[in-house]
Short mmCIF file of C-alpha atoms and ligand atoms in Angstrom, two decimals:
data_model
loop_
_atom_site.label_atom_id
_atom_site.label_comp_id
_atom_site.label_asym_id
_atom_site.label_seq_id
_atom_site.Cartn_x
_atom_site.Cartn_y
_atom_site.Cartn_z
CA UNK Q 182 0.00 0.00 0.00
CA UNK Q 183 1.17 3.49 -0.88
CA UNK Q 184 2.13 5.59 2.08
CA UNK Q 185 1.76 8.81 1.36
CA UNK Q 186 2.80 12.55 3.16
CA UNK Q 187 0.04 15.40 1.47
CA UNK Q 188 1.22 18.20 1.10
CA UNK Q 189 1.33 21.43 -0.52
CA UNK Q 190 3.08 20.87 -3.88
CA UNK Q 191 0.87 23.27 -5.94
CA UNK Q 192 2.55 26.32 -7.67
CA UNK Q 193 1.68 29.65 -5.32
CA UNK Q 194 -1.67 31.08 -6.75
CA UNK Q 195 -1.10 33.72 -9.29
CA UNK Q 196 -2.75 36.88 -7.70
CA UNK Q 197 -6.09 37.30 -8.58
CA UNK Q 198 -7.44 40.07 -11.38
CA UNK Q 199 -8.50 42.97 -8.90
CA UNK Q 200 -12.55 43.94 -10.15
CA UNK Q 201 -12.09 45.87 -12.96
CA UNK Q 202 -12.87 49.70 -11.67
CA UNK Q 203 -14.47 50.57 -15.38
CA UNK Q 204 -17.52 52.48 -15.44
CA UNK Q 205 -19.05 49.74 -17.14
CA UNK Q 206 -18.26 47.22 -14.40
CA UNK Q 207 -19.38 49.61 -11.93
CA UNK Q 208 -22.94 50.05 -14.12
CA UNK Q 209 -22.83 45.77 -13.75
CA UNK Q 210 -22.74 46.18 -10.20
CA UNK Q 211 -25.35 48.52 -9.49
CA UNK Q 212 -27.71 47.00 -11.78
CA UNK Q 213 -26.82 43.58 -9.48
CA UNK Q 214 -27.44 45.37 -6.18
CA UNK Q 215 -31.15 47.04 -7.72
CA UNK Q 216 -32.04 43.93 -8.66
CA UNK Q 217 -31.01 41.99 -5.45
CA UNK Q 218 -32.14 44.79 -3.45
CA UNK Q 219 -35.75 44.33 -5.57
CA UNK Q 220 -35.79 40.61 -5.05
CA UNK Q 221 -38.00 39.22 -2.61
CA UNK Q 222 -36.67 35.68 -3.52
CA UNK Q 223 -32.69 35.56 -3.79
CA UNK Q 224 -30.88 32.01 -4.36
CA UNK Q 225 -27.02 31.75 -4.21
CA UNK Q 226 -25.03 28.94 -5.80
CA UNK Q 227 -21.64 28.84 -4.50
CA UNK Q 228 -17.98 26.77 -5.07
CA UNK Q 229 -14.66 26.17 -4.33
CA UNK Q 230 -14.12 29.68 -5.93
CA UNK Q 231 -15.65 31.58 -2.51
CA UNK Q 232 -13.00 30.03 -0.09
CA UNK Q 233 -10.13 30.53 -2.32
CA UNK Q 234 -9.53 33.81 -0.26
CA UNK Q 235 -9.72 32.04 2.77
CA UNK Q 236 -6.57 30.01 1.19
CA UNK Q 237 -8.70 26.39 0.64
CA UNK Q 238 -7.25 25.46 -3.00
CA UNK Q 239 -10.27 25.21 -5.41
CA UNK Q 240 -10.58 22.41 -7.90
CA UNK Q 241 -10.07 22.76 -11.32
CA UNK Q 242 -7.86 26.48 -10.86
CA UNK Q 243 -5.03 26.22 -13.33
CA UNK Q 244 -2.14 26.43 -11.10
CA UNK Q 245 -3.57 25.76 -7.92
CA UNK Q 246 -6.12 23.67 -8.12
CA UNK Q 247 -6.61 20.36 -6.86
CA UNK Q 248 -6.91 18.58 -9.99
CA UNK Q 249 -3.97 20.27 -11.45
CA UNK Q 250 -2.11 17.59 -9.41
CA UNK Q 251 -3.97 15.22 -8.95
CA UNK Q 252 -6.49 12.71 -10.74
CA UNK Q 253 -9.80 12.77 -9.34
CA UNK Q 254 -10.66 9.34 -10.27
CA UNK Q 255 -8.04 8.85 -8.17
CA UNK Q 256 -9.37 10.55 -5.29
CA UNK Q 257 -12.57 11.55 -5.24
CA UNK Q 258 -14.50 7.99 -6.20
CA UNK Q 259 -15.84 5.30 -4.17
CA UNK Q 260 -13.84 2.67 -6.28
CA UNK Q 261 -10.30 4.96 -5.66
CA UNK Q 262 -11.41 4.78 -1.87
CA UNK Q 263 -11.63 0.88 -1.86
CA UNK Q 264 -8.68 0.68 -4.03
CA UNK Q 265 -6.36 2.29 -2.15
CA UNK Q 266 -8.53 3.25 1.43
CA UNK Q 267 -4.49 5.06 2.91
CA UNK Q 268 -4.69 7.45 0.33
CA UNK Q 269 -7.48 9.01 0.04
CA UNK Q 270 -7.89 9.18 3.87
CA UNK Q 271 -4.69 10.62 3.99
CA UNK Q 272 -5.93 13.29 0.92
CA UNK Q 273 -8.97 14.09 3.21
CA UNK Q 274 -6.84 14.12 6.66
CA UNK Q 275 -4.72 16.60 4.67
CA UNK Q 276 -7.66 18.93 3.25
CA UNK Q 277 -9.49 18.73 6.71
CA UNK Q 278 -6.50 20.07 8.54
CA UNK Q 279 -5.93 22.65 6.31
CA UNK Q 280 -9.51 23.80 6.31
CA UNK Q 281 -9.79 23.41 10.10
CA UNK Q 282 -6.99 26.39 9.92
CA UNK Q 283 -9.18 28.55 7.12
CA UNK Q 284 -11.29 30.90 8.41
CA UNK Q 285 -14.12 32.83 6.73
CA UNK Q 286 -13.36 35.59 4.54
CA UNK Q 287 -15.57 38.97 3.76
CA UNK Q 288 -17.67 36.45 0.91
CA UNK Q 289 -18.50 34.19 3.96
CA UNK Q 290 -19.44 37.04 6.26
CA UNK Q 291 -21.20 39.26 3.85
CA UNK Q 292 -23.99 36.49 3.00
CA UNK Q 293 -24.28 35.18 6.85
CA UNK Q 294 -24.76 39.04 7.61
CA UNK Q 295 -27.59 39.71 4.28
CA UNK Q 296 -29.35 36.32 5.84
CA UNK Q 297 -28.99 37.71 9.36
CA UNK Q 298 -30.35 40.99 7.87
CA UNK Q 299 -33.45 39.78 5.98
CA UNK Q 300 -34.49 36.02 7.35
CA UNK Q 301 -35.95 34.06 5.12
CA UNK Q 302 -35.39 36.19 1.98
CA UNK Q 303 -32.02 34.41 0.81
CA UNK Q 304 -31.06 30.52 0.01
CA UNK Q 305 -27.52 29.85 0.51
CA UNK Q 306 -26.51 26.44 -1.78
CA UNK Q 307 -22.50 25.36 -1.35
CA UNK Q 308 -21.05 22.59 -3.06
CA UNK Q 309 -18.45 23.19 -0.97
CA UNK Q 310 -17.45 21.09 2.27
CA UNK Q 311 -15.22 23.08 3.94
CA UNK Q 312 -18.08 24.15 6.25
CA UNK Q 313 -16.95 27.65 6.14
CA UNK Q 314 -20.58 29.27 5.21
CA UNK Q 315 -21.36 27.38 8.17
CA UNK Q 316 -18.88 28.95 10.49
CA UNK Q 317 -19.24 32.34 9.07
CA UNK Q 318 -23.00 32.20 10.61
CA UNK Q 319 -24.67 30.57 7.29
CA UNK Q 320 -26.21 27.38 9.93
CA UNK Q 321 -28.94 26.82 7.20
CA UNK Q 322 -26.81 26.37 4.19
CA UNK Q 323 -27.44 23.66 1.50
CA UNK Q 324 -24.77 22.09 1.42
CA UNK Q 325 -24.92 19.44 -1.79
CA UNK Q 326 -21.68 17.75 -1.85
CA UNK Q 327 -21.70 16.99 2.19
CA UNK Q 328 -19.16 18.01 4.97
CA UNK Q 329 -15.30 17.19 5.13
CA UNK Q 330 -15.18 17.11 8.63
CA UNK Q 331 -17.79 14.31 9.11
CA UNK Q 332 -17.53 10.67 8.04
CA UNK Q 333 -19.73 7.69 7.50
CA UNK Q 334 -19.63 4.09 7.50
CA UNK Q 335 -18.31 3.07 3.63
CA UNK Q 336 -21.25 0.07 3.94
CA UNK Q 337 -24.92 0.32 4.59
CA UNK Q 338 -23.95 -0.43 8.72
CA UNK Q 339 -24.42 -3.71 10.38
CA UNK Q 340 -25.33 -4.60 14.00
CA UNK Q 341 -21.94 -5.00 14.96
CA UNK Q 342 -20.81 -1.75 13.41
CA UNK Q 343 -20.88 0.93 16.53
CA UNK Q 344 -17.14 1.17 17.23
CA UNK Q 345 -14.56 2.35 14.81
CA UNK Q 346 -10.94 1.18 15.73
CA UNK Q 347 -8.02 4.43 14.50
CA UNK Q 348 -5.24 2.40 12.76
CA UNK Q 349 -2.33 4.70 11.96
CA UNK Q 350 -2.78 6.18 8.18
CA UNK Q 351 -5.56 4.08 7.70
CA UNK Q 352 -9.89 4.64 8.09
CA UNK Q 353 -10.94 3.78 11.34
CA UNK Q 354 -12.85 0.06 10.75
CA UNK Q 355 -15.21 -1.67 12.56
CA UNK Q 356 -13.23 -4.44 14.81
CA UNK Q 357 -15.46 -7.30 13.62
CA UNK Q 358 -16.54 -7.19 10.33
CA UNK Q 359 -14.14 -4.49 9.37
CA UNK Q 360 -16.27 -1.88 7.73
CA UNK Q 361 -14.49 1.52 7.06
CA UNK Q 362 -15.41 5.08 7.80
CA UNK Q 363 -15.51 7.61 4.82
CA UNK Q 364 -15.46 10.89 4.53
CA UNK Q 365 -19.07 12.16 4.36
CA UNK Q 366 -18.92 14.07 0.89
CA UNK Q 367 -20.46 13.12 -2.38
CA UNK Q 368 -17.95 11.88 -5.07
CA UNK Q 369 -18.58 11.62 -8.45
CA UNK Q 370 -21.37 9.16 -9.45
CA UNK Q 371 -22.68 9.13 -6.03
CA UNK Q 372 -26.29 10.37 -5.49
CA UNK Q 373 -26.46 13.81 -3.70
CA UNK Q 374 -28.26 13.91 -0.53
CA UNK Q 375 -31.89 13.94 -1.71
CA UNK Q 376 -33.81 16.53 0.73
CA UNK Q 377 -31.10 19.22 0.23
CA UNK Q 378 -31.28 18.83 -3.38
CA UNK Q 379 -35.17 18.94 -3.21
CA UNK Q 380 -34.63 22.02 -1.37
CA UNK Q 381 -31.96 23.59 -3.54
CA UNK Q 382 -34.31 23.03 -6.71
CA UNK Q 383 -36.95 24.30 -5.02
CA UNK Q 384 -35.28 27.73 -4.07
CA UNK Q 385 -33.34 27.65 -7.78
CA UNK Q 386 -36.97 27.23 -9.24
CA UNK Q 387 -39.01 29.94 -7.26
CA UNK Q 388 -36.03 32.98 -7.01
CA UNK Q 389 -36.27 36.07 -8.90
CA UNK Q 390 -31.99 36.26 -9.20
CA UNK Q 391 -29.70 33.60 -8.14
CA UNK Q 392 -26.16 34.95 -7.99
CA UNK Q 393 -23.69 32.16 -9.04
CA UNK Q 394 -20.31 32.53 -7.19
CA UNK Q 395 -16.83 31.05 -7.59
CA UNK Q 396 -17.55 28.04 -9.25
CA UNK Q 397 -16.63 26.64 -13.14
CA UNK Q 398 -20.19 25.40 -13.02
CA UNK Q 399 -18.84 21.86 -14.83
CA UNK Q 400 -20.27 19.72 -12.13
CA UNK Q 401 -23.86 18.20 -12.00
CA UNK Q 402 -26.54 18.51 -10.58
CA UNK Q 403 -25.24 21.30 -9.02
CA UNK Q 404 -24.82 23.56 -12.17
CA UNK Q 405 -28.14 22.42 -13.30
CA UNK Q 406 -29.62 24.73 -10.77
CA UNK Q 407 -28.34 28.20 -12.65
CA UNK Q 408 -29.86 26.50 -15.63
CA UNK Q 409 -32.92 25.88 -13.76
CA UNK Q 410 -33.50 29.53 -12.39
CA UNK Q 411 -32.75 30.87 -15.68
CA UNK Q 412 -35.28 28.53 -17.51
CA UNK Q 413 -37.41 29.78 -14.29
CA UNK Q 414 -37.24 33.69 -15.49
CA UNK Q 415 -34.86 34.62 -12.61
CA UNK Q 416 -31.72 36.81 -13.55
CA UNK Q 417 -28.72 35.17 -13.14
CA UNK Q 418 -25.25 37.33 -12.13
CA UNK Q 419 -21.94 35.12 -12.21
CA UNK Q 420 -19.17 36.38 -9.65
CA UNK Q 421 -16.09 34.57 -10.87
CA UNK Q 422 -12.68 36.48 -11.70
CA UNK Q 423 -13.26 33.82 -14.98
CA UNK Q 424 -15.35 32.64 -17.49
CA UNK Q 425 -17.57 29.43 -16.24
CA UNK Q 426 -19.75 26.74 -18.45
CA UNK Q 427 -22.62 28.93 -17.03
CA UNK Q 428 -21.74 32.18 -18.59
CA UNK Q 429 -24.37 31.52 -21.13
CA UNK Q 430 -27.46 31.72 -18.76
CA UNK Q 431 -26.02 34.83 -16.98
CA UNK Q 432 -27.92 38.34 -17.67
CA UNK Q 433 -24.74 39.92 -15.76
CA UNK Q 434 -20.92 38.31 -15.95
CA UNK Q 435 -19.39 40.18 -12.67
CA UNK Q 436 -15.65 40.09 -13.67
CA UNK Q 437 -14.22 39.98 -9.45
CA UNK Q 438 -13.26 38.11 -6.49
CA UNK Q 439 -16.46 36.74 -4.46
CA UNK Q 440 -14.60 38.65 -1.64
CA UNK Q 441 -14.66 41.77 -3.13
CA UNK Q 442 -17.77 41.66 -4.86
CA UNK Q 443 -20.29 40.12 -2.24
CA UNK Q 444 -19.49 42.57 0.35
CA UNK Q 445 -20.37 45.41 -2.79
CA UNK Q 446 -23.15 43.83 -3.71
CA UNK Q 447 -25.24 42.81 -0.56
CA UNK Q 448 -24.43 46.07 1.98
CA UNK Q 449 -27.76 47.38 1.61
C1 BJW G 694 -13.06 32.43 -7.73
C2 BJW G 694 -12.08 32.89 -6.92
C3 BJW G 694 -12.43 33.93 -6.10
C4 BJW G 694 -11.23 31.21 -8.08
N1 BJW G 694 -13.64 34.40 -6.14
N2 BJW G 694 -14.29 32.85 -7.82
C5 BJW G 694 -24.81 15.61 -16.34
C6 BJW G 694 -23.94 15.90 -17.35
C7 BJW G 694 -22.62 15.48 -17.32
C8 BJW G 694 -22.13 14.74 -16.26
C9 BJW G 694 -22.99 14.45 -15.23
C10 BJW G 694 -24.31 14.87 -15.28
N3 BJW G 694 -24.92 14.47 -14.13
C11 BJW G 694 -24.02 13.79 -13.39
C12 BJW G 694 -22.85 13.78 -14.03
C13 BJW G 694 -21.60 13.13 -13.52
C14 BJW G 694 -20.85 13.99 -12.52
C15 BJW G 694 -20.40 15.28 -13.22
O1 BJW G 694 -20.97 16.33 -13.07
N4 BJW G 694 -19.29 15.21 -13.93
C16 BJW G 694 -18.75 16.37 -14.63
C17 BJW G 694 -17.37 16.70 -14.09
C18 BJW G 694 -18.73 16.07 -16.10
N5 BJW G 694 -21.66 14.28 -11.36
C19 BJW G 694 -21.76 13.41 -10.36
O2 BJW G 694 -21.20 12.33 -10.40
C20 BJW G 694 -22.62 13.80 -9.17
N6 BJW G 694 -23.50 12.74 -8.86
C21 BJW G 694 -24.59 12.49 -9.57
O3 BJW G 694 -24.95 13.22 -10.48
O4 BJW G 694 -25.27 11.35 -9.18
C22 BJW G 694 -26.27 10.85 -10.08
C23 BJW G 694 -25.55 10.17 -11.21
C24 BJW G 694 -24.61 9.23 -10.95
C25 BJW G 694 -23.94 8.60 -12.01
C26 BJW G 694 -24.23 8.96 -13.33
C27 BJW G 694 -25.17 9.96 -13.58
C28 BJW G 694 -25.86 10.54 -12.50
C29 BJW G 694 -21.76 13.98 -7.94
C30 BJW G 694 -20.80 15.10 -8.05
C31 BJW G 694 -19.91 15.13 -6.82
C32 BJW G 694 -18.80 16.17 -6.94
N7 BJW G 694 -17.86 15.94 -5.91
C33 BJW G 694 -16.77 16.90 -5.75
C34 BJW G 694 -15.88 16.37 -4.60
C35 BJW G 694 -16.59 16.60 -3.26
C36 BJW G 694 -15.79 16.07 -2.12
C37 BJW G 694 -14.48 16.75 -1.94
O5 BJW G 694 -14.42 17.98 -1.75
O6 BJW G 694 -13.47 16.06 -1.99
O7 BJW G 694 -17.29 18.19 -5.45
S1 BJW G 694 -15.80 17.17 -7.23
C38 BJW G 694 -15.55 18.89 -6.96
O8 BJW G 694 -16.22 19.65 -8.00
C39 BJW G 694 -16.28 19.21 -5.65
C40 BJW G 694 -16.90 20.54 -5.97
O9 BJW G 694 -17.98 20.80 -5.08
C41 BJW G 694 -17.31 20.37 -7.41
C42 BJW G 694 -17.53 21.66 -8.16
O10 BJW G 694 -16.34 22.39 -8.23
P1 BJW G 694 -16.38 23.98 -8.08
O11 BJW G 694 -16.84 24.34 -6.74
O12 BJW G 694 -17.08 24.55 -9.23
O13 BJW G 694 -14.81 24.30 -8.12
P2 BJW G 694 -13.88 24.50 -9.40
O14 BJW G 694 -12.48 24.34 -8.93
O15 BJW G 694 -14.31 23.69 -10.54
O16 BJW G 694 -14.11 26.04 -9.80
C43 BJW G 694 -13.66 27.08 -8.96
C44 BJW G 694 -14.11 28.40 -9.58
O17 BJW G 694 -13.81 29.44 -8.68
C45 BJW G 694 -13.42 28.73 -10.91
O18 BJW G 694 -14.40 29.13 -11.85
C46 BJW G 694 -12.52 29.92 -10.54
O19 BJW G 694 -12.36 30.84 -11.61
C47 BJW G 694 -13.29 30.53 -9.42
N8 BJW G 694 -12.51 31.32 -8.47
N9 BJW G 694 -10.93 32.12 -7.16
C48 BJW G 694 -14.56 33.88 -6.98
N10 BJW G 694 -11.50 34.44 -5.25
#
């Protein structure tokens, strides 16, 4: 079995495009803020792209994303998990440490503050599992993909499953039948957790603008949803310093960092 030490190979993050100051970005911004300020129904779709401040490595980034270095197949399946159950605890060991040292940046704290603001009037949807909405005051997010810092049994439990044994490096197992815990996240061909998709249709369905922020918007169901509230008549405004798959339902393309842009956009 491989034994492997994670760390932090990636290239340093190039710096990222400071919002253009243009008068027609700063038009695309106050359009965004009369419309969300309008909106009795706001949904927000959110990725890796809204904790990259907060120094968690996004996905599919050029330089610094995770998949720049690594195969997700090899990673982020159930069949890489059984194949080689060391490494990809170790991967997740890794990521939860370094998240556990993150803390929430002005994105984070500028939608727990709107939702503190105006309860009820904004639906938070994450596909991230860093849990950093969470801790920035966001308790009701929807959180699709799962949590990083929670883990599961890798088999439906049996009645001798209640006691995981730590071995060294390895997922905790169950002494007799040896059942493994997992990470509690969704990888790829795994079904997302039913209610909170439910929910996060439902909210994508009935909004009147869904801002869609920091993510490439490659990964379903998730990216579905912008489809969904666009097909639904709601405007759609993309916060990503990049383009994203989604760029073609957007009415707005907000050219920024979520953590400079949120805070602009949701202050009222
Ligand atoms: C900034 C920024 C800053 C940088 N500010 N922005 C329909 C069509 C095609 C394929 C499928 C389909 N339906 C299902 C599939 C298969 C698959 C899929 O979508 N594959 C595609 C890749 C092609 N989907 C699934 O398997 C899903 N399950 C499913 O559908 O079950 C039913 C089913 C099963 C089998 C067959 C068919 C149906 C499950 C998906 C699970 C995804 N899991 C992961 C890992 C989670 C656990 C973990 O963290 O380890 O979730 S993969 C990874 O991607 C993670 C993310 O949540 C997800 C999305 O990534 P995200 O957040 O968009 O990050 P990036 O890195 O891609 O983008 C970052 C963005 O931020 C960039 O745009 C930057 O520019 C930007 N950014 N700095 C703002 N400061």
């Amino acid at each position: 079995m491989m034994n492997t030490i994670w760390s932090d190979r990636r290239r340093p993050k190039a710096p990222a495009a400071a919002a253009p100051e243009s008068a027609a970005a700063r038009d695309a911004i106050a359009s965004a803020r009369v419309w969300l300020m309008q909106a009795s129904r706001i949904a927000v779709l959110t990725g890796a792209g809204v904790s990259a401040e907060s120094g968690v490595p996004t996905f599919r980034d050029a330089q610094s994303g995770w998949w720049a270095q690594f195969d997700p197949a090899e990673l982020a399946t159930e069949e890489a998990f059984r194949g080689d159950p060391e490494r990809v605890w170790g991967w997740y060991a890794f990521r939860r440490q370094l998240t556990r040292d993150a803390e929430p940046n002005a994105a984070h704290l500028a939608l727990a503050a709107f939702e503190a603001r105006y309860p009820g009037r904004l639906t938070l949807i994450t596909q991230n599992v860093d849990g950093l909405h969470q801790r920035a005051g966001s308790a009701g997010a929807l959180a699709l993909h799962g949590n990083l810092v929670e883990d599961r049994w890798l088999d439906p439990a049996r009645s001798c499953c209640n006691k995981a044994v730590p071995d060294q490096g390895q997922p905790p197992r169950c002494p007799i039948c040896g059942n493994a815990r997992r990470p509690a996240v969704v990888w790829f061909g795994e079904m997302l957790p039913e209610r909170t998709l439910a929910a996060a249709q439902r909210a994508a369905g009935s909004c009147d603008v869904m801002l869609v922020v920091g993510t490439s918007g490659l990964v379903y169901p998730a990216a579905g949803l912008a489809i969904a509230a666009s097909s639904a008549e709601a405007r759609v405004v993309i916060v990503n310093p990049e383009p994203t798959e989604l760029d073609d339902v957007a009415q707005l393309l907000l050219r920024g960092t979520a953590g400079q842009l949120l805070p602009a956009l949701l202050n009222f």
